[in-house]
Tab-separated table of C-alpha atoms in Angstrom:
chain	number	residue	atom	x	y	z
A	1	MET	CA	-27.010	25.468	-58.490
A	2	ALA	CA	-29.464	27.546	-60.472
A	3	ASP	CA	-32.613	25.571	-59.622
A	4	ALA	CA	-34.439	24.943	-56.356
A	5	HIS	CA	-34.635	21.175	-56.622
A	6	ALA	CA	-33.513	19.009	-53.730
A	7	LEU	CA	-30.102	17.390	-53.932
A	8	ALA	CA	-30.368	14.497	-56.360
A	9	LEU	CA	-30.298	11.040	-54.786
A	10	ASP	CA	-27.346	10.063	-56.951
A	11	ARG	CA	-25.243	12.751	-55.254
A	12	ALA	CA	-23.493	11.594	-52.099
A	13	VAL	CA	-23.486	13.408	-48.762
A	14	VAL	CA	-20.368	13.786	-46.637
A	15	VAL	CA	-20.829	14.209	-42.887
A	16	ILE	CA	-17.681	15.373	-41.079
A	17	GLY	CA	-17.723	14.136	-37.497
A	18	ALA	CA	-19.006	10.783	-36.289
A	19	GLY	CA	-20.246	11.953	-32.898
A	20	THR	CA	-23.862	11.885	-31.754
A	21	MET	CA	-24.961	14.751	-33.990
A	22	GLY	CA	-22.925	13.694	-37.012
A	23	ALA	CA	-24.181	10.121	-36.832
A	24	GLY	CA	-27.751	11.365	-36.519
A	25	ILE	CA	-27.434	13.598	-39.588
A	26	ALA	CA	-25.809	10.756	-41.532
A	27	GLU	CA	-28.749	8.505	-40.677
A	28	VAL	CA	-31.257	11.136	-41.841
A	29	ALA	CA	-29.482	11.468	-45.205
A	30	ALA	CA	-29.115	7.706	-45.635
A	31	VAL	CA	-32.778	7.040	-44.834
A	32	ALA	CA	-33.650	9.661	-47.478
A	33	GLY	CA	-31.768	7.552	-50.030
A	34	HIS	CA	-28.321	9.144	-50.325
A	35	ARG	CA	-24.969	7.418	-50.164
A	36	VAL	CA	-23.336	8.911	-47.078
A	37	TYR	CA	-19.644	9.167	-46.286
A	38	LEU	CA	-19.295	9.412	-42.503
A	39	CYS	CA	-15.879	10.993	-41.995
A	40	ASP	CA	-13.744	11.216	-38.903
A	41	THR	CA	-10.037	11.172	-38.065
A	42	SER	CA	-10.692	8.521	-35.386
A	43	GLU	CA	-11.448	4.951	-36.416
A	44	ALA	CA	-12.985	4.300	-32.993
A	45	ALA	CA	-15.328	7.275	-33.479
A	46	LEU	CA	-16.385	5.895	-36.851
A	47	ASP	CA	-17.151	2.531	-35.267
A	48	ARG	CA	-19.215	4.201	-32.534
A	49	GLY	CA	-21.035	6.368	-35.073
A	50	ARG	CA	-22.023	3.421	-37.251
A	51	ALA	CA	-23.063	1.456	-34.162
A	52	GLN	CA	-25.292	4.388	-33.127
A	53	ILE	CA	-26.883	4.436	-36.592
A	54	ARG	CA	-27.473	0.684	-36.582
A	55	ALA	CA	-29.079	0.817	-33.125
A	56	SER	CA	-31.287	3.747	-34.156
A	57	LEU	CA	-32.411	1.973	-37.320
A	58	ASP	CA	-33.156	-1.178	-35.315
A	59	ARG	CA	-35.386	0.897	-33.027
A	60	ARG	CA	-37.240	2.236	-36.071
A	61	VAL	CA	-37.909	-1.318	-37.201
A	62	ALA	CA	-39.029	-2.380	-33.709
A	63	LYS	CA	-41.498	0.527	-33.592
A	64	GLY	CA	-42.865	-0.280	-37.044
A	65	LYS	CA	-41.537	2.950	-38.550
A	66	ALA	CA	-39.358	1.144	-41.101
A	67	SER	CA	-39.112	-2.307	-42.605
A	68	ALA	CA	-36.084	-4.464	-41.881
A	69	GLU	CA	-35.185	-4.313	-45.581
A	70	ASP	CA	-35.320	-0.504	-45.725
A	71	ALA	CA	-33.266	-0.204	-42.517
A	72	ALA	CA	-30.638	-2.588	-43.891
A	73	SER	CA	-30.466	-0.640	-47.155
A	74	ALA	CA	-30.078	2.667	-45.323
A	75	PHE	CA	-27.303	1.284	-43.132
A	76	ALA	CA	-25.509	-0.102	-46.186
A	77	ARG	CA	-25.491	3.405	-47.678
A	78	VAL	CA	-23.431	4.727	-44.728
A	79	ILE	CA	-19.727	4.350	-45.543
A	80	ALA	CA	-17.088	4.931	-42.878
A	81	ALA	CA	-14.452	7.173	-44.432
A	82	GLY	CA	-11.094	7.980	-42.900
A	83	PRO	CA	-8.863	10.939	-43.863
A	84	SER	CA	-7.595	9.310	-47.077
A	85	ALA	CA	-10.726	7.462	-48.229
A	86	PRO	CA	-11.897	8.213	-51.786
A	87	LEU	CA	-15.090	10.275	-52.027
A	88	GLN	CA	-17.146	10.021	-55.208
A	89	GLY	CA	-20.047	12.049	-56.560
A	90	VAL	CA	-20.378	14.298	-53.501
A	91	GLY	CA	-23.034	17.013	-53.735
A	92	LEU	CA	-23.245	18.139	-50.116
A	93	VAL	CA	-20.818	18.341	-47.193
A	94	ILE	CA	-22.175	18.794	-43.654
A	95	GLU	CA	-19.600	19.567	-40.969
A	96	ALA	CA	-20.642	18.527	-37.438
A	97	ILE	CA	-17.564	18.795	-35.234
A	98	VAL	CA	-16.430	20.834	-32.222
A	99	GLU	CA	-17.641	24.458	-31.933
A	100	ASN	CA	-14.300	26.014	-32.802
A	101	LEU	CA	-14.029	28.247	-35.854
A	102	ASP	CA	-10.403	27.421	-36.665
A	103	ILE	CA	-11.019	23.662	-36.496
A	104	LYS	CA	-14.140	23.934	-38.647
A	105	VAL	CA	-12.330	26.051	-41.235
A	106	ALA	CA	-9.480	23.536	-41.413
A	107	ALA	CA	-11.866	20.577	-41.817
A	108	LEU	CA	-13.947	22.222	-44.545
A	109	THR	CA	-10.868	23.552	-46.370
A	110	GLU	CA	-9.450	20.032	-46.538
A	111	MET	CA	-12.807	18.566	-47.569
A	112	ALA	CA	-13.197	21.159	-50.339
A	113	ARG	CA	-10.059	19.704	-51.929
A	114	ARG	CA	-11.511	16.186	-51.865
A	115	VAL	CA	-14.969	16.810	-53.351
A	116	ASP	CA	-16.323	18.172	-56.637
A	117	ASP	CA	-16.216	21.913	-57.224
A	118	ASP	CA	-20.005	22.203	-57.252
A	119	ALA	CA	-20.501	20.488	-53.876
A	120	ILE	CA	-22.262	22.575	-51.237
A	121	LEU	CA	-20.205	23.126	-48.081
A	122	SER	CA	-22.318	23.472	-44.927
A	123	THR	CA	-21.786	23.686	-41.194
A	124	ASN	CA	-23.998	22.418	-38.401
A	125	THR	CA	-22.755	25.132	-36.036
A	126	SER	CA	-25.279	26.393	-33.506
A	127	SER	CA	-23.477	29.576	-32.521
A	128	LEU	CA	-20.568	30.513	-34.802
A	129	SER	CA	-20.805	33.002	-37.652
A	130	VAL	CA	-21.420	31.325	-41.001
A	131	THR	CA	-20.262	34.540	-42.680
A	132	ALA	CA	-16.932	34.479	-40.830
A	133	LEU	CA	-16.421	30.786	-41.560
A	134	ALA	CA	-17.262	31.150	-45.258
A	135	ALA	CA	-14.892	34.108	-45.667
A	136	ARG	CA	-11.975	31.831	-44.820
A	137	LEU	CA	-12.915	29.139	-47.353
A	138	PRO	CA	-12.002	29.075	-51.069
A	139	ALA	CA	-15.537	29.731	-52.388
A	140	PRO	CA	-17.708	31.518	-49.758
A	141	GLU	CA	-20.714	31.519	-52.102
A	142	ARG	CA	-20.798	27.703	-51.767
A	143	VAL	CA	-21.063	27.862	-47.950
A	144	ALA	CA	-24.165	27.919	-45.734
A	145	GLY	CA	-25.312	26.807	-42.322
A	146	LEU	CA	-27.408	23.654	-41.993
A	147	HIS	CA	-28.231	23.512	-38.301
A	148	PHE	CA	-29.979	20.346	-37.144
A	149	PHE	CA	-31.322	19.941	-33.617
A	150	ASN	CA	-30.444	17.062	-31.321
A	151	PRO	CA	-31.559	14.318	-31.776
A	152	ALA	CA	-31.354	14.944	-35.510
A	153	THR	CA	-33.351	11.806	-36.320
A	154	ILE	CA	-36.353	13.005	-34.284
A	155	LEU	CA	-36.537	16.804	-34.107
A	156	PRO	CA	-37.949	18.193	-37.350
A	157	LEU	CA	-36.358	21.642	-37.433
A	158	VAL	CA	-33.374	22.592	-39.604
A	159	GLU	CA	-32.123	26.179	-39.655
A	160	VAL	CA	-30.774	27.007	-43.132
A	161	VAL	CA	-28.383	29.870	-42.498
A	162	ARG	CA	-27.268	32.190	-45.273
A	163	GLY	CA	-23.910	33.897	-44.878
A	164	HIS	CA	-23.199	37.313	-46.346
A	165	ALA	CA	-21.815	35.774	-49.549
A	166	THR	CA	-24.025	32.663	-49.796
A	167	ASP	CA	-25.549	32.052	-53.239
A	168	PRO	CA	-29.359	32.470	-52.852
A	169	ALA	CA	-29.927	29.488	-55.169
A	170	LEU	CA	-27.856	27.338	-52.810
A	171	VAL	CA	-30.159	28.306	-49.931
A	172	GLU	CA	-33.167	27.250	-52.002
A	173	THR	CA	-31.513	23.913	-52.761
A	174	LEU	CA	-30.848	23.290	-49.056
A	175	VAL	CA	-34.454	24.169	-48.175
A	176	ALA	CA	-35.752	21.739	-50.801
A	177	THR	CA	-33.294	19.073	-49.622
A	178	ALA	CA	-34.344	19.442	-45.988
A	179	ARG	CA	-37.983	19.033	-47.026
A	180	ALA	CA	-37.105	15.953	-49.064
A	181	TRP	CA	-35.468	14.569	-45.914
A	182	LYS	CA	-38.826	15.103	-44.108
A	183	LYS	CA	-37.507	18.034	-42.098
A	184	THR	CA	-38.968	21.489	-41.468
A	185	PRO	CA	-36.533	24.073	-42.847
A	186	VAL	CA	-36.497	27.725	-41.793
A	187	VAL	CA	-34.246	30.320	-43.395
A	188	CYS	CA	-32.314	32.952	-41.479
A	189	GLN	CA	-29.337	35.246	-41.788
A	190	SER	CA	-26.048	34.481	-40.091
A	191	THR	CA	-26.573	36.291	-36.821
A	192	PRO	CA	-25.658	35.369	-33.226
A	193	GLY	CA	-27.803	32.417	-32.137
A	194	PHE	CA	-29.585	32.276	-35.530
A	195	ILE	CA	-33.313	31.983	-34.696
A	196	VAL	CA	-33.768	29.465	-31.898
A	197	ASN	CA	-30.761	30.149	-29.690
A	198	ARG	CA	-31.407	33.872	-29.940
A	199	VAL	CA	-35.174	34.021	-29.480
A	200	ALA	CA	-35.087	31.425	-26.662
A	201	ARG	CA	-32.757	33.426	-24.387
A	202	PRO	CA	-35.598	35.107	-22.395
A	203	PHE	CA	-37.115	31.722	-21.513
A	204	TYR	CA	-34.059	31.098	-19.367
A	205	GLY	CA	-33.138	34.691	-18.592
A	206	GLU	CA	-36.410	35.798	-17.006
A	207	ALA	CA	-36.602	32.727	-14.774
A	208	LEU	CA	-33.008	33.322	-13.670
A	209	ARG	CA	-33.823	36.937	-12.870
A	210	LEU	CA	-36.821	35.925	-10.753
A	211	LEU	CA	-34.565	33.519	-8.852
A	212	LEU	CA	-31.860	36.157	-8.428
A	213	GLU	CA	-34.457	38.505	-6.928
A	214	GLN	CA	-35.732	35.671	-4.656
A	215	GLN	CA	-39.255	36.063	-6.007
A	216	THR	CA	-39.788	32.320	-6.465
A	217	THR	CA	-38.156	28.890	-6.336
A	218	PRO	CA	-37.032	26.631	-9.199
A	219	GLU	CA	-39.833	24.142	-8.604
A	220	THR	CA	-42.478	26.885	-8.491
A	221	VAL	CA	-41.397	28.738	-11.620
A	222	ASP	CA	-41.140	25.415	-13.475
A	223	ALA	CA	-44.641	24.395	-12.403
A	224	VAL	CA	-46.078	27.771	-13.421
A	225	MET	CA	-44.389	27.775	-16.820
A	226	ARG	CA	-45.561	24.210	-17.533
A	227	GLU	CA	-49.054	24.218	-16.080
A	228	CYS	CA	-50.000	27.842	-16.768
A	229	GLY	CA	-47.749	28.782	-19.687
A	230	GLY	CA	-48.156	25.481	-21.509
A	231	PHE	CA	-44.442	24.857	-22.035
A	232	ARG	CA	-43.381	21.217	-22.163
A	233	MET	CA	-40.633	21.795	-19.583
A	234	GLY	CA	-39.968	24.562	-17.114
A	235	PRO	CA	-36.844	26.700	-17.583
A	236	CYS	CA	-34.957	25.340	-14.580
A	237	GLU	CA	-35.515	21.672	-15.386
A	238	LEU	CA	-34.662	22.366	-19.024
A	239	MET	CA	-31.396	24.064	-18.075
A	240	ASP	CA	-30.619	21.069	-15.849
A	241	LEU	CA	-31.267	18.783	-18.830
A	242	ILE	CA	-29.175	20.815	-21.280
A	243	GLY	CA	-26.346	21.254	-18.780
A	244	HIS	CA	-25.555	24.586	-17.153
A	245	ASP	CA	-22.084	24.647	-18.644
A	246	VAL	CA	-23.573	24.371	-22.144
A	247	ASN	CA	-26.499	26.755	-21.562
A	248	PHE	CA	-24.283	29.325	-19.825
A	249	ALA	CA	-21.709	29.130	-22.635
A	250	VAL	CA	-24.393	29.761	-25.278
A	251	THR	CA	-25.760	32.702	-23.282
A	252	ARG	CA	-22.289	34.200	-22.919
A	253	SER	CA	-21.607	33.664	-26.620
A	254	VAL	CA	-24.798	35.454	-27.689
A	255	TRP	CA	-24.237	38.251	-25.146
A	256	GLN	CA	-20.672	38.838	-26.347
A	257	ALA	CA	-21.672	38.637	-30.007
A	258	PHE	CA	-24.290	41.352	-29.416
A	259	PHE	CA	-21.674	43.587	-27.778
A	260	HIS	CA	-22.980	43.037	-24.243
A	261	ASP	CA	-26.570	44.007	-24.952
A	262	PRO	CA	-28.304	43.743	-21.522
A	263	ARG	CA	-31.138	41.749	-23.091
A	264	TYR	CA	-28.805	38.728	-23.219
A	265	GLN	CA	-26.861	39.318	-20.017
A	266	PRO	CA	-25.775	36.063	-18.313
A	267	SER	CA	-26.984	35.410	-14.774
A	268	LEU	CA	-24.948	35.192	-11.587
A	269	VAL	CA	-27.338	32.430	-10.501
A	270	GLN	CA	-26.197	30.195	-13.352
A	271	GLN	CA	-22.579	31.274	-12.949
A	272	GLN	CA	-22.666	29.994	-9.355
A	273	LEU	CA	-24.059	26.633	-10.451
A	274	VAL	CA	-21.309	26.269	-13.045
A	275	ASP	CA	-18.631	27.315	-10.517
A	276	ALA	CA	-19.949	24.739	-8.050
A	277	GLY	CA	-19.920	21.983	-10.673
A	278	TRP	CA	-23.691	21.613	-10.346
A	279	LEU	CA	-24.241	21.201	-14.061
A	280	GLY	CA	-27.627	19.468	-13.907
A	281	ARG	CA	-28.598	15.903	-14.636
A	282	LYS	CA	-25.191	14.893	-15.971
A	283	SER	CA	-23.431	15.857	-12.724
A	284	GLY	CA	-26.208	14.722	-10.377
A	285	ARG	CA	-27.074	18.200	-9.150
A	286	GLY	CA	-28.236	21.460	-10.649
A	287	PHE	CA	-31.320	23.384	-9.628
A	288	TYR	CA	-32.547	19.954	-8.542
A	289	ASP	CA	-30.852	17.060	-6.787
A	290	TYR	CA	-30.829	13.948	-8.992
A	291	ARG	CA	-29.078	11.622	-6.567
A	292	ASP	CA	-30.917	8.415	-5.744
A	293	ASP	CA	-31.685	9.372	-2.141
A	294	ALA	CA	-32.660	12.978	-2.864
A	295	PRO	CA	-36.164	14.133	-1.887
A	296	ARG	CA	-38.506	15.051	-4.717
A	297	PRO	CA	-39.045	18.793	-5.231
A	298	ASP	CA	-42.260	20.033	-3.690
A	299	VAL	CA	-44.469	22.842	-4.998
A	300	ARG	CA	-46.456	24.603	-2.289
A	301	ASP	CA	-50.028	25.382	-3.295
A	302	LEU	CA	-52.085	28.228	-1.880
A	303	GLN	CA	-55.624	27.569	-0.682
A	304	GLY	CA	-58.553	29.895	-0.141
A	305	PRO	CA	-62.301	29.970	0.529
A	306	ALA	CA	-64.802	29.683	-2.295
A	307	PRO	CA	-66.072	33.151	-3.281
A	308	ALA	CA	-69.593	34.229	-2.440
A	309	LYS	CA	-69.743	36.880	-5.155
A	310	VAL	CA	-67.590	37.807	-8.156
A	311	ARG	CA	-67.891	41.078	-10.038
A	312	ILE	CA	-66.334	41.514	-13.473
A	313	GLU	CA	-65.580	45.204	-13.945
A	314	GLY	CA	-65.029	45.891	-17.642
A	315	ALA	CA	-63.142	43.869	-20.248
A	316	LEU	CA	-60.425	41.507	-19.013
A	317	GLY	CA	-58.304	41.677	-22.166
A	318	PRO	CA	-56.099	38.586	-22.589
A	319	ALA	CA	-57.835	37.076	-19.546
A	320	HIS	CA	-61.292	37.218	-21.150
A	321	GLY	CA	-61.411	33.400	-21.120
A	322	LEU	CA	-61.991	33.568	-17.370
A	323	VAL	CA	-65.504	34.975	-17.880
A	324	ALA	CA	-66.891	31.732	-19.307
A	325	LEU	CA	-65.067	29.687	-16.659
A	326	LEU	CA	-66.603	31.735	-13.868
A	327	GLU	CA	-70.071	31.293	-15.307
A	328	GLN	CA	-69.561	27.562	-15.931
A	329	ALA	CA	-68.412	27.102	-12.327
A	330	GLY	CA	-71.833	28.247	-11.140
A	331	LEU	CA	-70.466	31.224	-9.208
A	332	ASN	CA	-72.521	34.297	-8.426
A	333	VAL	CA	-71.170	36.563	-11.200
A	334	GLU	CA	-72.076	40.197	-11.813
A	335	LYS	CA	-70.840	42.255	-14.787
A	336	THR	CA	-70.364	46.029	-14.684
A	337	GLU	CA	-68.410	48.699	-16.494
A	338	GLY	CA	-64.930	49.298	-15.195
A	339	ALA	CA	-61.164	49.206	-15.647
A	340	GLY	CA	-60.762	45.492	-16.333
A	341	LEU	CA	-60.749	44.106	-12.795
A	342	LEU	CA	-62.256	41.175	-10.961
A	343	ARG	CA	-63.658	41.696	-7.485
A	344	VAL	CA	-63.937	38.628	-5.304
A	345	ASP	CA	-66.018	39.440	-2.242
A	346	GLY	CA	-64.638	42.966	-2.515
A	347	VAL	CA	-60.987	41.990	-3.118
A	348	ALA	CA	-59.506	43.432	-6.334
A	349	LEU	CA	-57.746	41.080	-8.777
A	350	ALA	CA	-56.089	42.101	-12.035
A	351	LEU	CA	-54.120	40.483	-14.831
A	352	THR	CA	-50.511	41.604	-14.612
A	353	ASP	CA	-49.556	44.410	-16.984
A	354	GLY	CA	-45.853	44.449	-16.119
A	355	ARG	CA	-46.185	46.619	-13.033
A	356	SER	CA	-45.633	45.221	-9.572
A	357	ALA	CA	-48.596	44.582	-7.287
A	358	GLY	CA	-47.269	47.383	-5.101
A	359	ALA	CA	-47.392	49.840	-7.991
A	360	ARG	CA	-50.871	48.690	-9.075
A	361	SER	CA	-52.177	48.937	-5.505
A	362	GLN	CA	-50.800	52.448	-5.165
A	363	ALA	CA	-52.411	53.495	-8.454
A	364	LEU	CA	-55.788	51.992	-7.491
A	365	GLY	CA	-55.708	53.167	-3.893
A	366	GLU	CA	-56.410	49.712	-2.478
A	367	PRO	CA	-54.696	46.313	-2.290
A	368	VAL	CA	-54.635	44.502	-5.650
A	369	VAL	CA	-53.713	40.862	-6.123
A	370	LEU	CA	-52.244	40.187	-9.564
A	371	PHE	CA	-52.611	36.976	-11.544
A	372	ASP	CA	-50.460	35.714	-14.397
A	373	LEU	CA	-51.095	35.302	-18.090
A	374	ALA	CA	-52.060	31.769	-19.166
A	375	LEU	CA	-51.739	30.075	-22.532
A	376	ASP	CA	-55.334	28.886	-22.130
A	377	TYR	CA	-57.190	29.660	-18.902
A	378	ALA	CA	-59.623	26.793	-19.490
A	379	ALA	CA	-56.884	24.187	-19.962
A	380	SER	CA	-54.334	25.494	-17.460
A	381	LYS	CA	-53.965	23.536	-14.244
A	382	ARG	CA	-52.213	26.290	-12.305
A	383	ILE	CA	-52.201	30.043	-11.903
A	384	ALA	CA	-49.613	32.304	-10.276
A	385	LEU	CA	-50.513	35.208	-8.015
A	386	SER	CA	-48.530	38.066	-6.535
A	387	ALA	CA	-49.294	40.699	-3.939
A	388	ALA	CA	-47.521	43.681	-2.483
A	389	GLU	CA	-45.505	43.200	0.681
A	390	GLY	CA	-47.775	43.624	3.682
A	391	THR	CA	-50.958	42.589	1.882
A	392	PRO	CA	-53.204	40.894	4.499
A	393	ALA	CA	-53.196	37.100	4.281
A	394	ASP	CA	-56.987	36.960	4.057
A	395	VAL	CA	-56.932	39.200	0.956
A	396	ILE	CA	-54.501	36.828	-0.765
A	397	ALA	CA	-56.578	33.848	0.367
A	398	GLN	CA	-59.725	35.364	-1.166
A	399	ALA	CA	-57.913	35.713	-4.485
A	400	ALA	CA	-56.615	32.153	-4.298
A	401	GLY	CA	-60.102	30.900	-3.513
A	402	LEU	CA	-61.410	32.216	-6.814
A	403	PHE	CA	-58.971	30.079	-8.786
A	404	THR	CA	-59.289	26.992	-6.600
A	405	ALA	CA	-63.045	27.219	-7.240
A	406	LEU	CA	-62.164	26.999	-10.949
A	407	GLY	CA	-60.157	23.826	-10.331
A	408	LYS	CA	-56.728	25.467	-10.497
A	409	GLN	CA	-53.733	25.001	-8.268
A	410	VAL	CA	-52.378	28.321	-7.078
A	411	SER	CA	-48.766	29.417	-6.639
A	412	LEU	CA	-47.802	32.624	-4.844
A	413	LEU	CA	-44.768	34.530	-6.127
A	414	GLY	CA	-43.135	37.526	-4.541
A	415	ASP	CA	-44.119	40.946	-5.831
A	416	ALA	CA	-42.520	40.197	-9.191
A	417	ALA	CA	-43.312	42.686	-11.943
A	418	GLY	CA	-44.858	40.744	-14.816
A	419	LEU	CA	-44.973	37.555	-12.725
A	420	ALA	CA	-43.547	34.570	-14.669
A	421	VAL	CA	-45.493	33.698	-17.821
A	422	SER	CA	-46.403	37.246	-18.812
A	423	ARG	CA	-42.902	38.709	-18.601
A	424	THR	CA	-41.356	35.679	-20.309
A	425	VAL	CA	-43.847	35.628	-23.163
A	426	ALA	CA	-43.510	39.396	-23.602
A	427	MET	CA	-39.734	39.080	-23.895
A	428	LEU	CA	-39.999	36.139	-26.311
A	429	VAL	CA	-42.376	38.145	-28.504
A	430	ASN	CA	-40.078	41.159	-28.312
A	431	GLU	CA	-37.015	39.144	-29.299
A	432	ALA	CA	-38.874	37.603	-32.232
A	433	ALA	CA	-40.130	41.048	-33.259
A	434	ASP	CA	-36.589	42.421	-33.359
A	435	ALA	CA	-35.480	39.455	-35.477
A	436	VAL	CA	-38.210	40.291	-37.998
A	437	GLN	CA	-37.347	44.003	-37.847
A	438	GLN	CA	-33.697	43.248	-38.604
A	439	GLY	CA	-34.496	40.911	-41.507
A	440	ILE	CA	-33.065	37.863	-39.735
A	441	ALA	CA	-36.030	35.658	-40.657
A	442	SER	CA	-39.695	35.867	-41.569
A	443	GLU	CA	-42.470	35.912	-39.004
A	444	ALA	CA	-43.654	32.480	-40.162
A	445	ASP	CA	-40.164	30.948	-40.018
A	446	ILE	CA	-39.528	32.305	-36.526
A	447	ASP	CA	-42.746	30.801	-35.198
A	448	ALA	CA	-42.018	27.501	-36.968
A	449	ALA	CA	-38.512	27.459	-35.528
A	450	MET	CA	-39.649	27.925	-31.944
A	451	THR	CA	-42.384	25.295	-32.132
A	452	GLY	CA	-40.316	22.798	-34.124
A	453	GLY	CA	-36.926	23.388	-32.519
A	454	VAL	CA	-37.736	23.833	-28.828
A	455	ASN	CA	-41.340	22.620	-28.648
A	456	TYR	CA	-42.959	25.892	-27.623
A	457	PRO	CA	-46.750	25.484	-27.418
A	458	ILE	CA	-47.239	28.291	-29.952
A	459	GLY	CA	-44.896	30.516	-31.925
A	460	PRO	CA	-43.996	33.725	-30.036
A	461	LEU	CA	-45.357	36.091	-32.671
A	462	ALA	CA	-48.586	34.106	-32.994
A	463	TRP	CA	-48.803	34.186	-29.187
A	464	GLY	CA	-48.284	37.941	-29.199
A	465	ARG	CA	-51.076	38.427	-31.713
A	466	ARG	CA	-53.352	36.140	-29.691
A	467	VAL	CA	-52.998	38.111	-26.446
A	468	GLY	CA	-52.658	41.444	-28.236
A	469	LEU	CA	-49.444	43.130	-29.310
A	470	ASP	CA	-50.583	46.261	-27.466
A	471	TYR	CA	-50.727	44.203	-24.247
A	472	VAL	CA	-47.230	42.831	-24.865
A	473	ALA	CA	-45.861	46.322	-25.533
A	474	ALA	CA	-47.479	47.637	-22.349
A	475	VAL	CA	-45.972	44.835	-20.229
A	476	LEU	CA	-42.512	45.577	-21.619
A	477	ALA	CA	-42.906	49.333	-21.176
A	478	HIS	CA	-43.867	48.861	-17.523
A	479	LEU	CA	-40.980	46.452	-16.948
A	480	SER	CA	-38.597	48.941	-18.533
A	481	GLN	CA	-39.931	51.742	-16.376
A	482	GLY	CA	-39.851	49.657	-13.215
A	483	TYR	CA	-36.339	48.309	-13.700
A	484	GLY	CA	-34.912	51.366	-15.449
A	485	GLU	CA	-33.062	49.036	-17.806
A	486	ASP	CA	-32.607	48.882	-21.563
A	487	ARG	CA	-33.096	45.117	-21.239
A	488	TYR	CA	-36.867	45.609	-21.534
A	489	ARG	CA	-36.894	48.155	-24.378
A	490	VAL	CA	-39.765	47.632	-26.797
A	491	SER	CA	-38.876	46.560	-30.336
A	492	PRO	CA	-39.700	49.201	-32.981
A	493	TRP	CA	-41.538	46.505	-34.964
A	494	LEU	CA	-43.669	45.706	-31.924
A	495	GLN	CA	-44.270	49.373	-31.116
A	496	ALA	CA	-45.521	50.059	-34.634
A	497	ARG	CA	-47.929	47.113	-34.644
A	498	ALA	CA	-49.136	47.852	-31.124
A	499	ARG	CA	-50.034	51.383	-32.309
A	500	GLU	CA	-51.912	49.876	-35.259
A	501	VAL	CA	-53.950	47.749	-32.835
A	502	SER	CA	-54.691	50.621	-30.453
A	503	HIS	CA	-55.730	52.931	-33.306
A	504	GLY	CA	-57.650	50.230	-35.173
């Protein structure tokens, strides 16, 4: 294992576990040209696994992604192997069974006796410690994580996880092998949640906190995160798709593994859904009702009059894209020096900086309506606003009218510090920054993991640099001050780079 070449095609791959994930991984390896031993203690599971692979290959042929001959050859390379089946020329073992450390250790210990001494032993675990697993196996230097994402045949990302004792050359071999299998490998240390399941926690956590504080509704926060933040799915609909039992279990696992760090604290909102058995799509109810006769969720939009005059007071920072939109819309726009505000017929609007609208209004000495961060103000279909309690309805309507004149739908949240997109993006950037600071993974691999593994529109660190790391740090600092919680502490890595920006 001294070179960084991919696993040779004449070396077989063993996949332990013939469930959905195991069958998917087996198909990936077989399509790449390897002989694959699909192993399971259940003959029925092996039959189902091979049937899944055949059906998937047939779909590839139907879509023109593979010839019938290539599909047949790949399927022929998948060999169902029971507990006593002979295994020949094995170079790589991938375990893909239940998330239980003792069971995984037992399966890999037994497999290590059946394969050659130079075979790599890997686990597809999404949450367990690769270091702890490897320590209980005969040769921990031969052990690594090889975490595919479901469905393994479609999603490109593979997290290559190095345990404390993992041979660095083995990691290089797994990276090269993943690339040869047409996957996108990222390398990380064995740490709770690895990259994706760690960095993604705020995407769920901040939405759950907004719901706990009754600042919004599931349908509204989902619409804002999709149509303003650019995410493919909103957090509530995604949790419903994943299953609240699964998502809640991962959150609890990460929280416990980080010794109850408040950044990963589970939510009572999700706990109640799990207790009620409202697990999402699979149970028929979650945040949304999926029963046949259920009404479709409705997002209420705010309307307002078209503005007569707009004044741009100073630089708008991450919201600078609004300037061109205002001019293109043919509005009466005036530019002056100032503190980075918009005035719409006298009404003050400002991009959220992590303070509540109440706090901003008090600081300015007049009512201020806040608007949310957008991935791309030109492309976004929706914007979120917030205002302090008691703000006159006509003031809010004037603010809404500005964005409806730009062709946006408008959602009104409660007086939520950081609104929805801004606080979520800030926390995602912060989590990624801490992962870099702690040597978990490189900046490039973290961004690749979040775009390739969970389909984020842009990597969190690239997003932070786009809007300004000083802006992100300021949002977090204001959230921390407002909540008085360590949950929103600013990463040292982010603090240092924000200072570089501000002093540059």
